[in-house]
Coordinates of C-alpha atoms in Angstrom, one line a residue:
X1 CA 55.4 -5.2 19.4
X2 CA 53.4 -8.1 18.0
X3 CA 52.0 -9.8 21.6
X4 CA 49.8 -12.3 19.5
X5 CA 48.4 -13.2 15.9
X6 CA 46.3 -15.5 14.7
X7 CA 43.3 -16.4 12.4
X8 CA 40.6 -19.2 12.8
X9 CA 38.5 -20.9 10.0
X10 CA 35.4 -22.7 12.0
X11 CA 32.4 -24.6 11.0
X12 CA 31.1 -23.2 14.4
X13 CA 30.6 -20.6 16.8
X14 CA 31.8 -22.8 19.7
X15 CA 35.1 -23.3 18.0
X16 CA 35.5 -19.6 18.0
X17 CA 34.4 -19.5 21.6
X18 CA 36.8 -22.2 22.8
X19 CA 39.4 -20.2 20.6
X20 CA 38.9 -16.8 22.0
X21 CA 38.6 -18.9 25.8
X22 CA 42.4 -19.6 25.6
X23 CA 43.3 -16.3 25.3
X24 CA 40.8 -14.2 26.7
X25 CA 43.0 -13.5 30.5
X26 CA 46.4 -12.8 28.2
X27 CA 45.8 -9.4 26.5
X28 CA 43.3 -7.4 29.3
X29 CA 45.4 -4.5 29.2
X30 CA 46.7 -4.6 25.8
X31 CA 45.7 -3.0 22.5
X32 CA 43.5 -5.8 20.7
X33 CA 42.5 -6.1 16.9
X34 CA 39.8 -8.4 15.8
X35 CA 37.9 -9.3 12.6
X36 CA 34.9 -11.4 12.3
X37 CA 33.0 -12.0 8.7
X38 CA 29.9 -11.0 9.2
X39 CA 28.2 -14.0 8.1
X40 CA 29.3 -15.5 11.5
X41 CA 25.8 -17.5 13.2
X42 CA 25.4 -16.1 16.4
X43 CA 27.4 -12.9 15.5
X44 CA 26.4 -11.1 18.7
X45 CA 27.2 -13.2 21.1
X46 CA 30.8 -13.6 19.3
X47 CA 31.5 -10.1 19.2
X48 CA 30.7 -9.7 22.8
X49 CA 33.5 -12.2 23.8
X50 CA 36.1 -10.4 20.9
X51 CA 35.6 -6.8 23.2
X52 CA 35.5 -8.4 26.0
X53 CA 39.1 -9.3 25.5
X54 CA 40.5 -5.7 26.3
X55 CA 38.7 -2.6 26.6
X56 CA 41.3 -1.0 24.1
X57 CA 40.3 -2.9 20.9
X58 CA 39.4 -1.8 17.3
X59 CA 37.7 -4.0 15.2
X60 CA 35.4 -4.7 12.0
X61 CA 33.0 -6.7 10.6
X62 CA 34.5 -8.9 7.2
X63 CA 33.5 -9.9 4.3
X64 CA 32.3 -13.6 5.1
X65 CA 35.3 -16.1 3.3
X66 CA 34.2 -18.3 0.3
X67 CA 33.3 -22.0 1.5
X68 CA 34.0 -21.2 5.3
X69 CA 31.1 -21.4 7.8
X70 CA 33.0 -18.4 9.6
X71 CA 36.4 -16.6 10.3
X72 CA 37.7 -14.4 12.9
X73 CA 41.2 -12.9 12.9
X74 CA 42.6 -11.5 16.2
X75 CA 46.2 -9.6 17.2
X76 CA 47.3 -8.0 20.2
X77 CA 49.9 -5.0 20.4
X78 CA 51.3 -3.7 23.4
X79 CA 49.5 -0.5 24.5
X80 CA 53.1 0.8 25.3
X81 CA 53.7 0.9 21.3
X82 CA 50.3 1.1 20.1
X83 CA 47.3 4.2 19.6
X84 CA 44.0 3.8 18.8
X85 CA 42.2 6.3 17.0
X86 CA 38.6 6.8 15.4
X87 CA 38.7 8.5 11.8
X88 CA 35.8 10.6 10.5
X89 CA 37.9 12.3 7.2
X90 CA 35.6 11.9 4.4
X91 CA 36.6 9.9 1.3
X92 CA 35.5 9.4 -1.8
X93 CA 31.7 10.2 -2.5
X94 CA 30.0 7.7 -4.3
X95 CA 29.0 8.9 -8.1
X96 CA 25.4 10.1 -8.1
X97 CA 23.2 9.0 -11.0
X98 CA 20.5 11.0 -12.1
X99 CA 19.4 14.9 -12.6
X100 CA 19.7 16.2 -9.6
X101 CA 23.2 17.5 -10.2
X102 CA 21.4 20.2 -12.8
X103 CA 20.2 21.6 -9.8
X104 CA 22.9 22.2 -8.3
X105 CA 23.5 26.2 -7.1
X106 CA 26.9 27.5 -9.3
X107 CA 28.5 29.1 -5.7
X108 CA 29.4 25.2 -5.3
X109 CA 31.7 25.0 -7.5
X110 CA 34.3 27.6 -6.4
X111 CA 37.1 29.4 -7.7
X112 CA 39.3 28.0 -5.7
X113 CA 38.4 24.4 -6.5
X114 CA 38.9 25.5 -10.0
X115 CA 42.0 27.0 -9.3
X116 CA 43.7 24.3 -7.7
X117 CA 43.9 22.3 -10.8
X118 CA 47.3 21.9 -11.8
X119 CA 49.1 21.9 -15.2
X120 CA 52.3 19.8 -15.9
X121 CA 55.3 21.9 -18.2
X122 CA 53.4 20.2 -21.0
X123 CA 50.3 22.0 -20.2
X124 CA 48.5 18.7 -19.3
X125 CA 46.5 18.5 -15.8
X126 CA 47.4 16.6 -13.2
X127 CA 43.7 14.5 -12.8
X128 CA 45.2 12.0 -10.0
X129 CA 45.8 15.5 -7.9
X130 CA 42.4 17.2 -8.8
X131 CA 40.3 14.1 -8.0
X132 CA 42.3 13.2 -4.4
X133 CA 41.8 17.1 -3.6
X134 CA 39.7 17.4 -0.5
X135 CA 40.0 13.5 0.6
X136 CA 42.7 13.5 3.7
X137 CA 45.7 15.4 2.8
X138 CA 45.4 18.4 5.6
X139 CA 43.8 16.1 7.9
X140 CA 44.4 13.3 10.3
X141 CA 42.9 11.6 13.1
X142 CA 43.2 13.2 16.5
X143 CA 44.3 10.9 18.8
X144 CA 47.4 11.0 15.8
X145 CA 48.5 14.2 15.7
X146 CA 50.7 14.0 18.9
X147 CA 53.0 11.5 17.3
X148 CA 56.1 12.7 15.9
X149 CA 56.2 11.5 12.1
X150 CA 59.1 9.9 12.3
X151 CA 58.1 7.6 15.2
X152 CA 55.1 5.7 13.6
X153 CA 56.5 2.7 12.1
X154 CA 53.3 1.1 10.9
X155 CA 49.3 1.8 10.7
X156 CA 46.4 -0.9 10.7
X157 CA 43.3 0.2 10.3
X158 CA 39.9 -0.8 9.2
X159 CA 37.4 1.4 6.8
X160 CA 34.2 2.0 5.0
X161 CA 33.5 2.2 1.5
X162 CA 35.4 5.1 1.1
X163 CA 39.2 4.8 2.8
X164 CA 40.9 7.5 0.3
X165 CA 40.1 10.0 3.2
X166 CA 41.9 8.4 5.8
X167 CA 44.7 6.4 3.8
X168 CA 45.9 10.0 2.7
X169 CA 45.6 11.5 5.5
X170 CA 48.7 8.4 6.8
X171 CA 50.9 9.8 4.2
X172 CA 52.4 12.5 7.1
X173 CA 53.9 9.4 8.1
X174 CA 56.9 8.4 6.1
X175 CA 58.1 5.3 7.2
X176 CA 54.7 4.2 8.3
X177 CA 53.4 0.6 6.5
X178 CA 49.8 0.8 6.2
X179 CA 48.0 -2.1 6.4
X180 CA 43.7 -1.4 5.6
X181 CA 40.8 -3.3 5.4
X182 CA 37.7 -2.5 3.6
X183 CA 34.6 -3.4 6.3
X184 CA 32.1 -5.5 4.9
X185 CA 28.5 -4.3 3.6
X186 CA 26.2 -5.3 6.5
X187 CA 22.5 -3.3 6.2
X188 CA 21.2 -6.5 6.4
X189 CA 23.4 -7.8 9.1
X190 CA 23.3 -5.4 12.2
X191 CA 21.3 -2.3 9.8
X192 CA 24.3 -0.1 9.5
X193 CA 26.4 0.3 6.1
X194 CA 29.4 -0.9 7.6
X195 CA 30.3 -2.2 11.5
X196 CA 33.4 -0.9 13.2
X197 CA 34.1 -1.3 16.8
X198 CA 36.4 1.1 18.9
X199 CA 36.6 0.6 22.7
X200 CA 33.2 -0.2 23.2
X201 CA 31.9 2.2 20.9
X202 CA 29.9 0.8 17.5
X203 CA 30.4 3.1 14.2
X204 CA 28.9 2.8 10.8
X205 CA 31.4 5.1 8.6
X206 CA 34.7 6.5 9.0
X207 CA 37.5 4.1 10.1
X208 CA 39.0 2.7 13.1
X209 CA 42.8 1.5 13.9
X210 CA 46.2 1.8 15.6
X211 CA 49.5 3.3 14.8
X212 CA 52.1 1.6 15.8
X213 CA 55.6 3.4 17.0
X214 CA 57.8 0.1 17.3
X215 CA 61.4 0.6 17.6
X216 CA 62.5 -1.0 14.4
X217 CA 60.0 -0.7 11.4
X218 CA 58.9 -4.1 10.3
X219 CA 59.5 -5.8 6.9
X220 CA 56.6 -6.6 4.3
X221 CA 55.9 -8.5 1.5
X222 CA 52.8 -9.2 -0.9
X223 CA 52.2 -12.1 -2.3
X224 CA 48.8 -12.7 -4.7
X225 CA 48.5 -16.7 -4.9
X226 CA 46.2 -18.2 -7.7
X227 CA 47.4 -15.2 -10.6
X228 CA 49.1 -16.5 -13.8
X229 CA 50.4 -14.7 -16.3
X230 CA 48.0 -13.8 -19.6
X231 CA 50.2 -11.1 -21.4
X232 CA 54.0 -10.6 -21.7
X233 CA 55.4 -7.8 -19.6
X234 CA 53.6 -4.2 -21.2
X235 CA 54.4 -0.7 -20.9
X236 CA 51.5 1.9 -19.6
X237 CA 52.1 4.4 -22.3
X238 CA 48.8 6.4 -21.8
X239 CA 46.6 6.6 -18.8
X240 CA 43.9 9.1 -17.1
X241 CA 41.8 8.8 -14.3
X242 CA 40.9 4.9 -13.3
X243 CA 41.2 4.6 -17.6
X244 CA 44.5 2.6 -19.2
X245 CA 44.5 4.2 -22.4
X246 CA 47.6 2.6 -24.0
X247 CA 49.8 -0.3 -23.5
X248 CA 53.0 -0.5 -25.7
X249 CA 51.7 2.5 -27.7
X250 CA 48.9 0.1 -28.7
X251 CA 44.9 -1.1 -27.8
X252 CA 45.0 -2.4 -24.3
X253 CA 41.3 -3.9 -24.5
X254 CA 42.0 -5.2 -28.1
X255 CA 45.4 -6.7 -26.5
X256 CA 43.3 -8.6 -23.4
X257 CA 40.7 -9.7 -26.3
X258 CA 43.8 -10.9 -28.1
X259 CA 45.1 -13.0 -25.5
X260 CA 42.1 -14.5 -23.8
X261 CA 41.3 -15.9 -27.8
X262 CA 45.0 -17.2 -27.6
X263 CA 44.4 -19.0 -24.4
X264 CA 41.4 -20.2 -25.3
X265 CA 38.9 -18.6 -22.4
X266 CA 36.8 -17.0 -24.5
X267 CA 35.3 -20.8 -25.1
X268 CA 34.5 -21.4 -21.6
X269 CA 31.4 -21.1 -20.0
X270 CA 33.1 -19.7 -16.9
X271 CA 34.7 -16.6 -18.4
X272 CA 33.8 -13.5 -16.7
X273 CA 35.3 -9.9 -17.4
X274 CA 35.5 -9.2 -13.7
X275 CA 37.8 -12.6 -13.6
X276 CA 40.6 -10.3 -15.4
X277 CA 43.4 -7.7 -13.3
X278 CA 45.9 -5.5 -14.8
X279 CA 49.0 -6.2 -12.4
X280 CA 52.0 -3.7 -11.6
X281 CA 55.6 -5.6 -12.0
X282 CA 58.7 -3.7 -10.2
X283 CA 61.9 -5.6 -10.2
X284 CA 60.4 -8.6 -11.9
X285 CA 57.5 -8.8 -9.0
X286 CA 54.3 -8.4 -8.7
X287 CA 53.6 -5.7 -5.9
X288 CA 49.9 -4.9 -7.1
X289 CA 47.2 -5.9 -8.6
X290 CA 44.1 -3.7 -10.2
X291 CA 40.7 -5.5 -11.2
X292 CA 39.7 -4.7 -14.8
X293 CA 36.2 -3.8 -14.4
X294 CA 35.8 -3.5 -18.5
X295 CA 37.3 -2.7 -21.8
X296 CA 36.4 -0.6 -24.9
X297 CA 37.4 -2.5 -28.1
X298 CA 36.3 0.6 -30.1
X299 CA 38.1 3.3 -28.1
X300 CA 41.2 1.1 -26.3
X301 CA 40.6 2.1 -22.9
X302 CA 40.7 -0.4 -20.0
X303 CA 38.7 0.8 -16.8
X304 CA 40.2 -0.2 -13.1
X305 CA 38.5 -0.4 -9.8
X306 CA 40.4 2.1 -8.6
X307 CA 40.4 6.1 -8.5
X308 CA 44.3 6.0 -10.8
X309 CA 45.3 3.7 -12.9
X310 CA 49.1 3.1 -13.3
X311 CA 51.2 5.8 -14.3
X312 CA 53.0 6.0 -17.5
X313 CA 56.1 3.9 -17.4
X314 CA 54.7 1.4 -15.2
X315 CA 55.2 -2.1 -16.5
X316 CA 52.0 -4.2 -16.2
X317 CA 50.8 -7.8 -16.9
X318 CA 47.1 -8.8 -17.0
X319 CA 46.3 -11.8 -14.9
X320 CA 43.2 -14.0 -14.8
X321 CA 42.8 -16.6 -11.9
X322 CA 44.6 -19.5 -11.9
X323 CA 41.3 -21.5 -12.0
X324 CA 39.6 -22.3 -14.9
X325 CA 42.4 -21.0 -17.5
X326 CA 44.6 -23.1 -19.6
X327 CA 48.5 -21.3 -20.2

């Protein structure tokens, strides 16, 4: 169960400290998760004090938030309901630019891996199943695998760059909520890629987290403050990849083009592309949102930050922020 949760926004370290003082006798021999942006001043000295709380702790380095000096985020599980465990599946690689994939020896790619790719009854491959092959599926984390399924009720965890690994890997879990975090970029903070703490160990890749096995599985929610709505409700009618390829049978980028002009954004100095998302609607909500990272007026296709875009038959709006448009 949930022994404490809370966040702090502070203009100092010493608000942190006298923060992190009122609690720091209350969860010794508990399971503690802590986050701290990693533009904190004095960041060493505050992540002593955050695993110094318990010796059972799992924690990361944040992205800093915008306009506050410094954050941290703390919770505390009981250790009776709660396992920690250190992930080193392998996600996504990042794409390689350049020649030296020319070079590459043709035993690499194997008949197997060629083999594996699937066709549909209409002869079409499956490309979401090709490109999660090899990135968590028949793996999980050790300190895991002695749970029975059934029994994990939720998972938090914090990542690199490259979560598909272990975020698959969760999916042996079926009534499991995952909850991840992406660990900020900090080479120029402490000189590794990413910081992740587990029990007074320091990692730079892989993740870090607990699965919970609470009696009675929690409720969520999602909520994405400071969206409005650009388009009318739209139907993914083509899609491949991270790529929309058709909305309502039609353009999607010429669409978006179509309805920033209506709104008027196009005329503002603050219009950026990467100020647009394509968002999911089930049930008249919005349960998730994709950032449009560009758009093809020529060819149609909308690109996402993501490895899959929404599948056909998914009913999508796009969304700028609230800030700066005019409905």
């Amino acid at each position: 169960m949930v022994l404490h949760a809370s966040t702090i926004l502070a203009r100092t370290p010493a608000q942190v400290v006298s923060y992190l003082t009122q609690i720091s006798s209350k969860y010794a021999k508990d399971s503690v998760v802590f986050a701290l942006s990693a533009n904190a001043p004095e960041l060493s000295m505050l992540v002593s004090r955050l695993t110094a709380l318990s010796p059972h702790h799992v924690g990361c380095l944040s992205a800093p938030v915008p306009g506050v000096a410094l954050s941290c985020s703390v919770a505390a599980f009981s250790r009776n309901e709660a396992v920690s465990f250190r992930s080193t599946i392998p996600g996504r690689a990042e794409p390689q630019v350049g020649r030296w994939h020319a070079f590459r020896k043709k035993e690499e790619t194997t008949a197997a891996s060629l083999t594996d790719i699937q066709e549909d009854k209409n002869g079409s491959v499956k490309w979401d199943d090709v490109w999660d092959r090899s990135v968590g599926f028949d793996a999980l984390p050790e300190e895991l695998r002695a749970l029975r399924p059934e029994s994990v009720t939720s998972v938090i965890y914090f990542s690199d760059r490259a979560p598909e690994g272990v975020s698959n890997s969760l999916s042996v879990f079926p009534r499991a909520m995952q909850l991840g975090l992406i660990a900020s970029s900090t080479p120029f903070v402490t000189g590794r890629p990413v910081t992740l703490f587990h029990d007074n160990q320091i990692y730079s890749s892989g993740a870090v987290g607990l699965g919970l096995t609470t009696s009675k599985a929690p409720a969520s929610s999602v909520e994405f403050p400071g969206l409005i709505c650009l388009t009318p409700p739209l139907v993914v009618t083509r899609s491949e990849g991270n790529l929309v390829n058709e909305l309502d049978n039609a353009n999607p980028t010429r669409l978006l083009l179509n309805a920033i002009r209506k709104h008027g954004i196009d005329d503002r100095n603050s219009f950026k592309e990467d100020d647009f998302y394509l968002g999911v609607v089930e049930d008249g909500q919005l349960n998730q949102v994709y950032h449009i990272l560009s758009g093809d007026p020529s060819r149609g296709t909308i690109a996402l930050q993501s490895h899959a875009a929404p599948p056909v038959g998914a009913v999508v709006q796009v969304r700028p922020p609230l800030f700066g448009v005019v409905p």
